[in-house]
PDB file of N, CA and C and ligand atoms in Angstrom:
ATOM      1  N   MET A 307      -4.506 -12.829   7.019  1.00 97.00           N
ATOM      2  CA  MET A 307      -3.640 -11.890   7.646  1.00 97.00           C
ATOM      3  C   MET A 307      -4.260 -10.485   7.990  1.00 97.00           C
ATOM      4  N   LYS A 308      -3.792  -9.821   8.991  1.00 98.00           N
ATOM      5  CA  LYS A 308      -4.380  -8.580   9.247  1.00 98.00           C
ATOM      6  C   LYS A 308      -3.579  -7.442   8.673  1.00 98.00           C
ATOM      7  N   VAL A 309      -4.308  -6.514   8.188  1.00 98.00           N
ATOM      8  CA  VAL A 309      -3.710  -5.120   7.571  1.00 98.00           C
ATOM      9  C   VAL A 309      -4.296  -4.052   8.415  1.00 98.00           C
ATOM     10  N   THR A 310      -3.559  -3.107   8.804  1.00 98.00           N
ATOM     11  CA  THR A 310      -4.019  -1.871   9.282  1.00 98.00           C
ATOM     12  C   THR A 310      -3.687  -0.733   8.437  1.00 98.00           C
ATOM     13  N   TRP A 311      -4.745   0.054   8.060  1.00 98.00           N
ATOM     14  CA  TRP A 311      -4.436   1.302   7.251  1.00 98.00           C
ATOM     15  C   TRP A 311      -4.706   2.400   8.317  1.00 98.00           C
ATOM     16  N   VAL A 312      -3.623   3.484   8.215  1.00 98.00           N
ATOM     17  CA  VAL A 312      -3.818   4.584   9.107  1.00 98.00           C
ATOM     18  C   VAL A 312      -4.245   5.767   8.120  1.00 98.00           C
ATOM     19  N   LEU A 313      -5.399   6.370   8.347  1.00 97.00           N
ATOM     20  CA  LEU A 313      -5.964   7.280   7.438  1.00 97.00           C
ATOM     21  C   LEU A 313      -5.330   8.632   7.864  1.00 97.00           C
ATOM     22  N   PRO A 314      -5.344   9.593   6.858  1.00 94.00           N
ATOM     23  CA  PRO A 314      -4.709  10.997   7.034  1.00 94.00           C
ATOM     24  C   PRO A 314      -5.115  11.631   8.431  1.00 94.00           C
ATOM     25  N   GLY A 315      -6.318  11.386   8.922  1.00 93.00           N
ATOM     26  CA  GLY A 315      -6.809  12.035  10.137  1.00 93.00           C
ATOM     27  C   GLY A 315      -6.341  11.230  11.372  1.00 93.00           C
ATOM     28  N   GLY A 316      -5.685  10.102  11.167  1.00 95.00           N
ATOM     29  CA  GLY A 316      -5.207   9.349  12.291  1.00 95.00           C
ATOM     30  C   GLY A 316      -6.151   8.133  12.641  1.00 95.00           C
ATOM     31  N   GLU A 317      -7.236   8.045  12.063  1.00 97.00           N
ATOM     32  CA  GLU A 317      -8.124   6.960  12.384  1.00 97.00           C
ATOM     33  C   GLU A 317      -7.437   5.724  11.679  1.00 97.00           C
ATOM     34  N   GLU A 318      -7.634   4.537  12.313  1.00 98.00           N
ATOM     35  CA  GLU A 318      -7.090   3.232  11.807  1.00 98.00           C
ATOM     36  C   GLU A 318      -8.229   2.281  11.335  1.00 98.00           C
ATOM     37  N   VAL A 319      -7.980   1.601  10.307  1.00 98.00           N
ATOM     38  CA  VAL A 319      -8.891   0.602   9.777  1.00 98.00           C
ATOM     39  C   VAL A 319      -8.099  -0.612   9.863  1.00 98.00           C
ATOM     40  N   VAL A 320      -8.748  -1.675  10.437  1.00 98.00           N
ATOM     41  CA  VAL A 320      -8.060  -3.049  10.566  1.00 98.00           C
ATOM     42  C   VAL A 320      -8.928  -3.986   9.750  1.00 98.00           C
ATOM     43  N   ALA A 321      -8.455  -4.846   8.875  1.00 98.00           N
ATOM     44  CA  ALA A 321      -9.145  -5.746   8.119  1.00 98.00           C
ATOM     45  C   ALA A 321      -8.417  -7.135   7.905  1.00 98.00           C
ATOM     46  N   ASP A 322      -9.116  -8.112   7.892  1.00 98.00           N
ATOM     47  CA  ASP A 322      -8.489  -9.488   7.412  1.00 98.00           C
ATOM     48  C   ASP A 322      -8.468  -9.459   5.871  1.00 98.00           C
ATOM     49  N   VAL A 323      -7.306  -9.832   5.325  1.00 98.00           N
ATOM     50  CA  VAL A 323      -6.979  -9.962   3.901  1.00 98.00           C
ATOM     51  C   VAL A 323      -6.530 -11.275   3.643  1.00 98.00           C
ATOM     52  N   LYS A 324      -7.064 -11.802   2.519  1.00 97.00           N
ATOM     53  CA  LYS A 324      -6.728 -13.264   2.082  1.00 97.00           C
ATOM     54  C   LYS A 324      -5.294 -13.109   1.467  1.00 97.00           C
ATOM     55  N   ASP A 325      -4.570 -14.199   1.778  1.00 97.00           N
ATOM     56  CA  ASP A 325      -3.226 -14.348   0.965  1.00 97.00           C
ATOM     57  C   ASP A 325      -3.487 -14.261  -0.312  1.00 97.00           C
ATOM     58  N   GLY A 326      -2.611 -13.551  -1.108  1.00 97.00           N
ATOM     59  CA  GLY A 326      -2.704 -13.649  -2.520  1.00 97.00           C
ATOM     60  C   GLY A 326      -3.332 -12.261  -3.188  1.00 97.00           C
ATOM     61  N   MET A 327      -4.107 -11.596  -2.298  1.00 98.00           N
ATOM     62  CA  MET A 327      -4.806 -10.446  -2.721  1.00 98.00           C
ATOM     63  C   MET A 327      -3.777  -9.316  -2.664  1.00 98.00           C
ATOM     64  N   ASN A 328      -3.835  -8.374  -3.458  1.00 98.00           N
ATOM     65  CA  ASN A 328      -2.787  -7.249  -3.280  1.00 98.00           C
ATOM     66  C   ASN A 328      -3.360  -6.110  -2.424  1.00 98.00           C
ATOM     67  N   MET A 329      -2.625  -5.295  -1.842  1.00 98.00           N
ATOM     68  CA  MET A 329      -2.908  -4.290  -0.905  1.00 98.00           C
ATOM     69  C   MET A 329      -3.870  -3.210  -1.346  1.00 98.00           C
ATOM     70  N   MET A 330      -3.766  -2.866  -2.722  1.00 98.00           N
ATOM     71  CA  MET A 330      -4.712  -2.045  -3.318  1.00 98.00           C
ATOM     72  C   MET A 330      -6.118  -2.635  -3.326  1.00 98.00           C
ATOM     73  N   GLU A 331      -6.291  -3.983  -3.869  1.00 98.00           N
ATOM     74  CA  GLU A 331      -7.565  -4.528  -3.879  1.00 98.00           C
ATOM     75  C   GLU A 331      -8.211  -4.594  -2.463  1.00 98.00           C
ATOM     76  N   ALA A 332      -7.232  -4.850  -1.522  1.00 98.00           N
ATOM     77  CA  ALA A 332      -7.813  -4.984  -0.120  1.00 98.00           C
ATOM     78  C   ALA A 332      -8.232  -3.613   0.427  1.00 98.00           C
ATOM     79  N   ALA A 333      -7.500  -2.596   0.014  1.00 98.00           N
ATOM     80  CA  ALA A 333      -7.976  -1.275   0.328  1.00 98.00           C
ATOM     81  C   ALA A 333      -9.312  -0.872  -0.155  1.00 98.00           C
ATOM     82  N   VAL A 334      -9.439  -1.156  -1.496  1.00 98.00           N
ATOM     83  CA  VAL A 334     -10.711  -0.787  -2.240  1.00 98.00           C
ATOM     84  C   VAL A 334     -11.816  -1.518  -1.607  1.00 98.00           C
ATOM     85  N   ALA A 335     -11.613  -2.846  -1.308  1.00 98.00           N
ATOM     86  CA  ALA A 335     -12.697  -3.784  -0.740  1.00 98.00           C
ATOM     87  C   ALA A 335     -13.150  -3.195   0.687  1.00 98.00           C
ATOM     88  N   ASN A 336     -12.165  -2.492   1.346  1.00 98.00           N
ATOM     89  CA  ASN A 336     -12.505  -2.073   2.750  1.00 98.00           C
ATOM     90  C   ASN A 336     -12.663  -0.556   2.758  1.00 98.00           C
ATOM     91  N   ASN A 337     -12.987   0.058   1.373  1.00 97.00           N
ATOM     92  CA  ASN A 337     -13.328   1.401   1.331  1.00 97.00           C
ATOM     93  C   ASN A 337     -12.473   2.337   1.986  1.00 97.00           C
ATOM     94  N   ILE A 338     -11.097   2.187   1.903  1.00 98.00           N
ATOM     95  CA  ILE A 338     -10.132   3.037   2.461  1.00 98.00           C
ATOM     96  C   ILE A 338     -10.091   4.372   1.637  1.00 98.00           C
ATOM     97  N   ALA A 339     -10.332   5.480   2.249  1.00 96.00           N
ATOM     98  CA  ALA A 339     -10.354   6.724   1.559  1.00 96.00           C
ATOM     99  C   ALA A 339      -8.934   6.959   1.101  1.00 96.00           C
ATOM    100  N   GLY A 340      -8.722   7.460  -0.063  1.00 95.00           N
ATOM    101  CA  GLY A 340      -7.475   7.885  -0.541  1.00 95.00           C
ATOM    102  C   GLY A 340      -6.784   6.835  -1.400  1.00 95.00           C
ATOM    103  N   ILE A 341      -7.311   5.667  -1.466  1.00 97.00           N
ATOM    104  CA  ILE A 341      -6.637   4.559  -2.247  1.00 97.00           C
ATOM    105  C   ILE A 341      -7.674   4.317  -3.405  1.00 97.00           C
ATOM    106  N   GLN A 342      -7.456   4.645  -4.545  1.00 96.00           N
ATOM    107  CA  GLN A 342      -8.323   4.505  -5.768  1.00 96.00           C
ATOM    108  C   GLN A 342      -8.073   3.090  -6.453  1.00 96.00           C
ATOM    109  N   GLY A 343      -6.780   3.029  -6.840  1.00 97.00           N
ATOM    110  CA  GLY A 343      -6.564   1.813  -7.714  1.00 97.00           C
ATOM    111  C   GLY A 343      -7.145   1.962  -9.146  1.00 97.00           C
ATOM    112  N   GLU A 344      -7.044   3.140  -9.610  1.00 97.00           N
ATOM    113  CA  GLU A 344      -7.674   3.356 -10.897  1.00 97.00           C
ATOM    114  C   GLU A 344      -7.349   2.373 -12.031  1.00 97.00           C
ATOM    115  N   CYS A 345      -6.138   1.998 -12.129  1.00 98.00           N
ATOM    116  CA  CYS A 345      -5.673   1.060 -13.191  1.00 98.00           C
ATOM    117  C   CYS A 345      -5.873  -0.370 -12.915  1.00 98.00           C
ATOM    118  N   GLY A 346      -6.488  -0.737 -11.779  1.00 98.00           N
ATOM    119  CA  GLY A 346      -6.768  -2.080 -11.563  1.00 98.00           C
ATOM    120  C   GLY A 346      -5.480  -2.945 -11.111  1.00 98.00           C
ATOM    121  N   GLY A 347      -4.410  -2.235 -10.786  1.00 97.00           N
ATOM    122  CA  GLY A 347      -3.166  -2.861 -10.393  1.00 97.00           C
ATOM    123  C   GLY A 347      -2.156  -3.044 -11.501  1.00 97.00           C
ATOM    124  N   SER A 348      -2.348  -2.418 -12.623  1.00 97.00           N
ATOM    125  CA  SER A 348      -1.343  -2.591 -13.809  1.00 97.00           C
ATOM    126  C   SER A 348      -0.213  -1.657 -13.732  1.00 97.00           C
ATOM    127  N   LEU A 349       0.036  -1.065 -12.708  1.00 96.00           N
ATOM    128  CA  LEU A 349       1.171  -0.198 -12.445  1.00 96.00           C
ATOM    129  C   LEU A 349       1.174   1.014 -13.377  1.00 96.00           C
ATOM    130  N   SER A 350       0.028   1.594 -13.586  1.00 97.00           N
ATOM    131  CA  SER A 350       0.021   2.627 -14.537  1.00 97.00           C
ATOM    132  C   SER A 350      -0.842   3.884 -13.913  1.00 97.00           C
ATOM    133  N   CYS A 351      -1.170   3.950 -12.717  1.00 97.00           N
ATOM    134  CA  CYS A 351      -1.851   5.157 -12.191  1.00 97.00           C
ATOM    135  C   CYS A 351      -1.316   5.767 -10.955  1.00 97.00           C
ATOM    136  N   ALA A 352      -0.681   5.059 -10.001  1.00 97.00           N
ATOM    137  CA  ALA A 352      -0.179   5.523  -8.890  1.00 97.00           C
ATOM    138  C   ALA A 352      -1.203   6.066  -7.857  1.00 97.00           C
ATOM    139  N   THR A 353      -2.428   5.650  -8.054  1.00 97.00           N
ATOM    140  CA  THR A 353      -3.449   6.107  -7.042  1.00 97.00           C
ATOM    141  C   THR A 353      -3.582   5.006  -5.924  1.00 97.00           C
ATOM    142  N   CYS A 354      -2.627   4.215  -5.770  1.00 98.00           N
ATOM    143  CA  CYS A 354      -2.656   3.193  -4.722  1.00 98.00           C
ATOM    144  C   CYS A 354      -1.481   3.462  -3.758  1.00 98.00           C
ATOM    145  N   HIS A 355      -0.877   4.753  -3.761  1.00 98.00           N
ATOM    146  CA  HIS A 355       0.268   5.028  -3.057  1.00 98.00           C
ATOM    147  C   HIS A 355       0.117   4.905  -1.454  1.00 98.00           C
ATOM    148  N   VAL A 356       0.991   4.274  -0.920  1.00 98.00           N
ATOM    149  CA  VAL A 356       0.947   4.213   0.600  1.00 98.00           C
ATOM    150  C   VAL A 356       2.407   4.483   1.185  1.00 98.00           C
ATOM    151  N   HIS A 357       2.488   4.638   2.402  1.00 98.00           N
ATOM    152  CA  HIS A 357       3.825   4.525   3.141  1.00 98.00           C
ATOM    153  C   HIS A 357       3.665   3.385   3.942  1.00 98.00           C
ATOM    154  N   VAL A 358       4.675   2.568   3.948  1.00 98.00           N
ATOM    155  CA  VAL A 358       4.791   1.357   4.679  1.00 98.00           C
ATOM    156  C   VAL A 358       5.465   1.543   5.937  1.00 98.00           C
ATOM    157  N   SER A 359       4.887   1.306   7.088  1.00 96.00           N
ATOM    158  CA  SER A 359       5.340   1.672   8.404  1.00 96.00           C
ATOM    159  C   SER A 359       6.676   0.892   8.843  1.00 96.00           C
ATOM    160  N   GLY A 360       7.601   1.578   9.399  1.00 95.00           N
ATOM    161  CA  GLY A 360       8.874   0.883   9.951  1.00 95.00           C
ATOM    162  C   GLY A 360       9.382  -0.241   9.440  1.00 95.00           C
ATOM    163  N   ASP A 361       9.500  -1.224  10.153  1.00 96.00           N
ATOM    164  CA  ASP A 361      10.305  -2.466   9.736  1.00 96.00           C
ATOM    165  C   ASP A 361       9.515  -3.285   8.647  1.00 96.00           C
ATOM    166  N   TRP A 362       8.202  -2.965   8.509  1.00 98.00           N
ATOM    167  CA  TRP A 362       7.435  -3.637   7.482  1.00 98.00           C
ATOM    168  C   TRP A 362       7.877  -3.419   6.086  1.00 98.00           C
ATOM    169  N   LEU A 363       8.536  -2.275   5.879  1.00 97.00           N
ATOM    170  CA  LEU A 363       9.116  -1.922   4.486  1.00 97.00           C
ATOM    171  C   LEU A 363       9.967  -2.872   3.962  1.00 97.00           C
ATOM    172  N   ALA A 364      10.894  -3.383   4.716  1.00 97.00           N
ATOM    173  CA  ALA A 364      11.935  -4.274   4.136  1.00 97.00           C
ATOM    174  C   ALA A 364      11.141  -5.617   3.828  1.00 97.00           C
ATOM    175  N   LYS A 365      10.097  -6.011   4.482  1.00 97.00           N
ATOM    176  CA  LYS A 365       9.416  -7.231   4.321  1.00 97.00           C
ATOM    177  C   LYS A 365       8.548  -7.189   2.989  1.00 97.00           C
ATOM    178  N   THR A 366       8.355  -6.003   2.458  1.00 97.00           N
ATOM    179  CA  THR A 366       7.499  -5.909   1.246  1.00 97.00           C
ATOM    180  C   THR A 366       8.392  -6.118   0.024  1.00 97.00           C
ATOM    181  N   GLY A 367       9.713  -6.377   0.210  1.00 95.00           N
ATOM    182  CA  GLY A 367      10.529  -6.601  -1.005  1.00 95.00           C
ATOM    183  C   GLY A 367      11.010  -5.268  -1.733  1.00 95.00           C
ATOM    184  N   GLU A 368      11.849  -5.501  -2.773  1.00 94.00           N
ATOM    185  CA  GLU A 368      12.242  -4.370  -3.516  1.00 94.00           C
ATOM    186  C   GLU A 368      11.267  -3.746  -4.554  1.00 94.00           C
ATOM    187  N   LYS A 369      11.300  -2.509  -4.687  1.00 95.00           N
ATOM    188  CA  LYS A 369      10.597  -1.886  -5.785  1.00 95.00           C
ATOM    189  C   LYS A 369      11.170  -2.167  -7.126  1.00 95.00           C
ATOM    190  N   SER A 370      10.259  -2.411  -8.160  1.00 97.00           N
ATOM    191  CA  SER A 370      10.913  -2.478  -9.487  1.00 97.00           C
ATOM    192  C   SER A 370      11.223  -0.998  -9.884  1.00 97.00           C
ATOM    193  N   ASP A 371      12.156  -0.900 -10.924  1.00 97.00           N
ATOM    194  CA  ASP A 371      12.372   0.450 -11.502  1.00 97.00           C
ATOM    195  C   ASP A 371      11.121   1.000 -11.946  1.00 97.00           C
ATOM    196  N   PHE A 372      10.140   0.350 -12.547  1.00 97.00           N
ATOM    197  CA  PHE A 372       8.976   0.913 -13.077  1.00 97.00           C
ATOM    198  C   PHE A 372       8.122   1.370 -12.040  1.00 97.00           C
ATOM    199  N   GLU A 373       8.064   0.770 -10.826  1.00 98.00           N
ATOM    200  CA  GLU A 373       7.248   1.183  -9.765  1.00 98.00           C
ATOM    201  C   GLU A 373       7.929   2.496  -9.212  1.00 98.00           C
ATOM    202  N   GLU A 374       9.169   2.549  -9.220  1.00 97.00           N
ATOM    203  CA  GLU A 374       9.984   3.793  -8.635  1.00 97.00           C
ATOM    204  C   GLU A 374       9.583   4.912  -9.623  1.00 97.00           C
ATOM    205  N   ALA A 375       9.539   4.746 -10.938  1.00 97.00           N
ATOM    206  CA  ALA A 375       9.162   5.768 -11.775  1.00 97.00           C
ATOM    207  C   ALA A 375       7.758   6.289 -11.570  1.00 97.00           C
ATOM    208  N   MET A 376       6.904   5.275 -11.444  1.00 97.00           N
ATOM    209  CA  MET A 376       5.458   5.643 -11.240  1.00 97.00           C
ATOM    210  C   MET A 376       5.241   6.404  -9.914  1.00 97.00           C
ATOM    211  N   LEU A 377       5.943   6.102  -8.981  1.00 97.00           N
ATOM    212  CA  LEU A 377       5.790   6.884  -7.746  1.00 97.00           C
ATOM    213  C   LEU A 377       6.068   8.455  -7.855  1.00 97.00           C
ATOM    214  N   ASP A 378       6.886   8.719  -8.896  1.00 95.00           N
ATOM    215  CA  ASP A 378       7.175  10.195  -9.174  1.00 95.00           C
ATOM    216  C   ASP A 378       5.901  10.869  -9.428  1.00 95.00           C
ATOM    217  N   MET A 379       4.880  10.114  -9.917  1.00 94.00           N
ATOM    218  CA  MET A 379       3.660  10.733 -10.343  1.00 94.00           C
ATOM    219  C   MET A 379       2.534  10.518  -9.327  1.00 94.00           C
ATOM    220  N   ALA A 380       2.964   9.915  -8.117  1.00 96.00           N
ATOM    221  CA  ALA A 380       1.904   9.657  -7.089  1.00 96.00           C
ATOM    222  C   ALA A 380       1.541  11.109  -6.464  1.00 96.00           C
ATOM    223  N   ASP A 381       0.248  11.095  -5.964  1.00 92.00           N
ATOM    224  CA  ASP A 381      -0.207  12.121  -5.048  1.00 92.00           C
ATOM    225  C   ASP A 381       0.362  11.937  -3.682  1.00 92.00           C
ATOM    226  N   GLY A 382       0.428  12.946  -2.870  1.00 91.00           N
ATOM    227  CA  GLY A 382       0.862  12.792  -1.578  1.00 91.00           C
ATOM    228  C   GLY A 382       2.361  12.822  -1.419  1.00 91.00           C
ATOM    229  N   ASP A 383       2.863  12.950  -0.235  1.00 95.00           N
ATOM    230  CA  ASP A 383       4.296  13.043  -0.025  1.00 95.00           C
ATOM    231  C   ASP A 383       4.971  11.763  -0.353  1.00 95.00           C
ATOM    232  N   VAL A 384       5.890  11.716  -1.353  1.00 97.00           N
ATOM    233  CA  VAL A 384       6.565  10.554  -1.776  1.00 97.00           C
ATOM    234  C   VAL A 384       7.979  10.484  -0.882  1.00 97.00           C
ATOM    235  N   THR A 385       8.115   9.382  -0.125  1.00 97.00           N
ATOM    236  CA  THR A 385       9.216   9.246   0.773  1.00 97.00           C
ATOM    237  C   THR A 385       9.823   7.794   0.541  1.00 97.00           C
ATOM    238  N   ASP A 386      11.009   7.634   1.290  1.00 96.00           N
ATOM    239  CA  ASP A 386      11.574   6.301   1.182  1.00 96.00           C
ATOM    240  C   ASP A 386      10.687   5.006   1.631  1.00 96.00           C
ATOM    241  N   ALA A 387       9.642   5.502   2.407  1.00 97.00           N
ATOM    242  CA  ALA A 387       8.710   4.401   2.680  1.00 97.00           C
ATOM    243  C   ALA A 387       7.564   4.252   1.780  1.00 97.00           C
ATOM    244  N   SER A 388       7.621   4.955   0.592  1.00 98.00           N
ATOM    245  CA  SER A 388       6.478   4.916  -0.404  1.00 98.00           C
ATOM    246  C   SER A 388       6.444   3.624  -1.058  1.00 98.00           C
ATOM    247  N   ARG A 389       5.347   3.135  -1.268  1.00 98.00           N
ATOM    248  CA  ARG A 389       5.163   1.897  -2.265  1.00 98.00           C
ATOM    249  C   ARG A 389       3.774   2.118  -2.901  1.00 98.00           C
ATOM    250  N   LEU A 390       3.688   1.486  -4.073  1.00 98.00           N
ATOM    251  CA  LEU A 390       2.349   1.441  -4.721  1.00 98.00           C
ATOM    252  C   LEU A 390       1.736   0.037  -4.284  1.00 98.00           C
ATOM    253  N   SER A 391       0.638   0.223  -3.544  1.00 98.00           N
ATOM    254  CA  SER A 391       0.184  -0.899  -2.792  1.00 98.00           C
ATOM    255  C   SER A 391      -0.308  -2.023  -3.552  1.00 98.00           C
ATOM    256  N   CYS A 392      -0.640  -1.816  -4.944  1.00 98.00           N
ATOM    257  CA  CYS A 392      -0.986  -2.984  -5.818  1.00 98.00           C
ATOM    258  C   CYS A 392       0.235  -3.787  -6.011  1.00 98.00           C
ATOM    259  N   GLN A 393       1.435  -3.319  -5.750  1.00 98.00           N
ATOM    260  CA  GLN A 393       2.584  -4.286  -5.794  1.00 98.00           C
ATOM    261  C   GLN A 393       3.046  -5.134  -4.675  1.00 98.00           C
ATOM    262  N   ILE A 394       2.220  -4.993  -3.611  1.00 98.00           N
ATOM    263  CA  ILE A 394       2.388  -5.699  -2.345  1.00 98.00           C
ATOM    264  C   ILE A 394       1.351  -6.795  -2.244  1.00 98.00           C
ATOM    265  N   THR A 395       1.788  -7.977  -2.215  1.00 98.00           N
ATOM    266  CA  THR A 395       0.887  -9.006  -2.165  1.00 98.00           C
ATOM    267  C   THR A 395       0.650  -9.591  -0.773  1.00 98.00           C
ATOM    268  N   ALA A 396      -0.470  -9.757  -0.268  1.00 98.00           N
ATOM    269  CA  ALA A 396      -0.863 -10.212   1.133  1.00 98.00           C
ATOM    270  C   ALA A 396      -0.239 -11.789   1.160  1.00 98.00           C
ATOM    271  N   SER A 397       0.484 -11.940   2.302  1.00 97.00           N
ATOM    272  CA  SER A 397       0.946 -13.239   2.691  1.00 97.00           C
ATOM    273  C   SER A 397       1.353 -13.265   4.208  1.00 97.00           C
ATOM    274  N   GLY A 398       1.469 -14.423   4.722  1.00 96.00           N
ATOM    275  CA  GLY A 398       1.609 -14.524   6.126  1.00 96.00           C
ATOM    276  C   GLY A 398       2.675 -13.716   6.695  1.00 96.00           C
ATOM    277  N   ASP A 399       3.829 -13.594   5.828  1.00 96.00           N
ATOM    278  CA  ASP A 399       4.925 -12.727   6.331  1.00 96.00           C
ATOM    279  C   ASP A 399       4.478 -11.342   6.578  1.00 96.00           C
ATOM    280  N   LEU A 400       3.439 -10.852   6.114  1.00 98.00           N
ATOM    281  CA  LEU A 400       3.053  -9.464   6.146  1.00 98.00           C
ATOM    282  C   LEU A 400       1.921  -9.342   7.245  1.00 98.00           C
ATOM    283  N   ASP A 401       1.561 -10.421   7.915  1.00 98.00           N
ATOM    284  CA  ASP A 401       0.493 -10.386   8.982  1.00 98.00           C
ATOM    285  C   ASP A 401       0.746  -9.286   9.954  1.00 98.00           C
ATOM    286  N   GLY A 402      -0.076  -8.294  10.139  1.00 98.00           N
ATOM    287  CA  GLY A 402       0.055  -7.186  10.883  1.00 98.00           C
ATOM    288  C   GLY A 402       0.663  -5.895  10.305  1.00 98.00           C
ATOM    289  N   ILE A 403       0.854  -5.912   9.135  1.00 98.00           N
ATOM    290  CA  ILE A 403       1.441  -4.782   8.294  1.00 98.00           C
ATOM    291  C   ILE A 403       0.518  -3.554   8.547  1.00 98.00           C
ATOM    292  N   ARG A 404       1.330  -2.408   8.659  1.00 98.00           N
ATOM    293  CA  ARG A 404       0.647  -1.125   8.753  1.00 98.00           C
ATOM    294  C   ARG A 404       0.928  -0.318   7.604  1.00 98.00           C
ATOM    295  N   LEU A 405      -0.021   0.247   6.942  1.00 98.00           N
ATOM    296  CA  LEU A 405       0.073   1.035   5.665  1.00 98.00           C
ATOM    297  C   LEU A 405      -0.542   2.344   6.028  1.00 98.00           C
ATOM    298  N   VAL A 406       0.197   3.477   5.806  1.00 98.00           N
ATOM    299  CA  VAL A 406      -0.264   4.752   6.127  1.00 98.00           C
ATOM    300  C   VAL A 406      -0.718   5.494   4.703  1.00 98.00           C
ATOM    301  N   VAL A 407      -1.974   6.004   4.662  1.00 98.00           N
ATOM    302  CA  VAL A 407      -2.342   6.850   3.480  1.00 98.00           C
ATOM    303  C   VAL A 407      -1.766   8.146   3.481  1.00 98.00           C
ATOM    304  N   PRO A 408      -0.978   8.438   2.462  1.00 96.00           N
ATOM    305  CA  PRO A 408      -0.254   9.635   2.526  1.00 96.00           C
ATOM    306  C   PRO A 408      -1.199  10.862   2.453  1.00 96.00           C
ATOM    307  N   ILE A 409      -0.796  12.018   2.903  1.00 86.00           N
ATOM    308  CA  ILE A 409      -1.542  13.288   2.692  1.00 86.00           C
ATOM    309  C   ILE A 409      -1.171  13.829   1.470  1.00 86.00           C
TER     310      ILE A 409
HETATM  311  S1  FES B1283      -3.647   0.436  -8.782  1.00 96.44           S
HETATM  312 FE1  FES B1283      -2.615   1.615 -10.485  1.00 96.44          FE
HETATM  313  S2  FES B1283      -0.529   1.629  -9.909  1.00 96.44           S
HETATM  314 FE2  FES B1283      -1.348   0.596  -8.324  1.00 96.44          FE
END
């Protein structure tokens, strides 16, 4: 599946991501600036914060209460479109998803 990251400067990075990989791992593998994934995806750092663009948000599923709580500690502007990208798993349903790295 294809993922597009929109960087704070407006530059876009498109990469092929294998099904089953989470979006934080995919971002780190593609050197996306601003996505660190310090906790390795164990939902304890919030350094994988992204904004999910438009209609894609609904396709990423519901946030857990714990993810919601962790988002309070995230850097960057936290909005209704905010997700922790380690909690979004690549699948065919998300082919073409756009993730914005928050400022
Ligand atoms: S990588 Fe730490 S919360 Fe997502």
